[in-house]
């Protein structure tokens, strides 16, 4: 078992100079262009119990990775040191937001469909409900209740090897949705619900109606 940095490092070569120097303390032009093209990112956060080694409880107790999506450029970079991430409606667990109240550290992984490289951004976050922040997204599909303001500490492009290995964007690597039960069926099985689960088709219809309503509110 690996227990020390020395043991770990002994298994690997030293990183190349380029791998170290590519880390930027801000969002330079290529990073900002990448973010403007990205419709999807994963947000990582840590809860209070993780930071303090306390027993796990409800809300913000564990490390968490949460998917976020929107139209390309839904995350705004108003300057080289700031990101603004609108909080769209979800399941109202508020895992990420609860975590950020306890521990402001945040990590984001940006992806662009068809592009194998990714962009990693780390920093600290504040939750902003002021109109000066939410007004910036007034024309979006859904006006957010709050915006996650990220003070960027480091940003760097990540190589394409993981996406090349997984062939994530390749058409012949796509998995037919029918190989899995509907999400509602899986959740029903997991928590033992006796009610009839919603079908996958019905769920998609409901989601499309919700998204259409969001669009109408955004256009109003």
PDB file of C-alpha atoms in Angstrom, residues 177 180-190 197-200 203 207:
ATOM      1  CA  UNK A 177     -30.139   3.831 -23.684  1.00  0.00           C
ATOM      2  CA  UNK A 180     -30.250   0.286 -18.713  1.00  0.00           C
ATOM      3  CA  UNK A 181     -33.611   0.471 -16.962  1.00  0.00           C
ATOM      4  CA  UNK A 182     -35.174   3.908 -16.743  1.00  0.00           C
ATOM      5  CA  UNK A 183     -33.659   6.186 -14.119  1.00  0.00           C
ATOM      6  CA  UNK A 184     -36.905   6.047 -12.161  1.00  0.00           C
ATOM      7  CA  UNK A 185     -36.886   2.249 -12.230  1.00  0.00           C
ATOM      8  CA  UNK A 186     -33.312   2.172 -10.908  1.00  0.00           C
ATOM      9  CA  UNK A 187     -34.142   4.636  -8.109  1.00  0.00           C
ATOM     10  CA  UNK A 188     -37.299   2.716  -7.237  1.00  0.00           C
ATOM     11  CA  UNK A 189     -35.223  -0.455  -6.939  1.00  0.00           C
ATOM     12  CA  UNK A 190     -32.561   1.274  -4.854  1.00  0.00           C
ATOM     13  CA  UNK A 197     -41.985   4.001 -11.784  1.00  0.00           C
ATOM     14  CA  UNK A 198     -42.114   6.624 -14.519  1.00  0.00           C
ATOM     15  CA  UNK A 199     -40.966   5.332 -17.889  1.00  0.00           C
ATOM     16  CA  UNK A 200     -37.909   6.763 -19.590  1.00  0.00           C
ATOM     17  CA  UNK A 203     -39.424  11.331 -17.987  1.00  0.00           C
ATOM     18  CA  UNK A 207     -38.056  17.242 -18.805  1.00  0.00           C
TER      19      UNK A 207
END
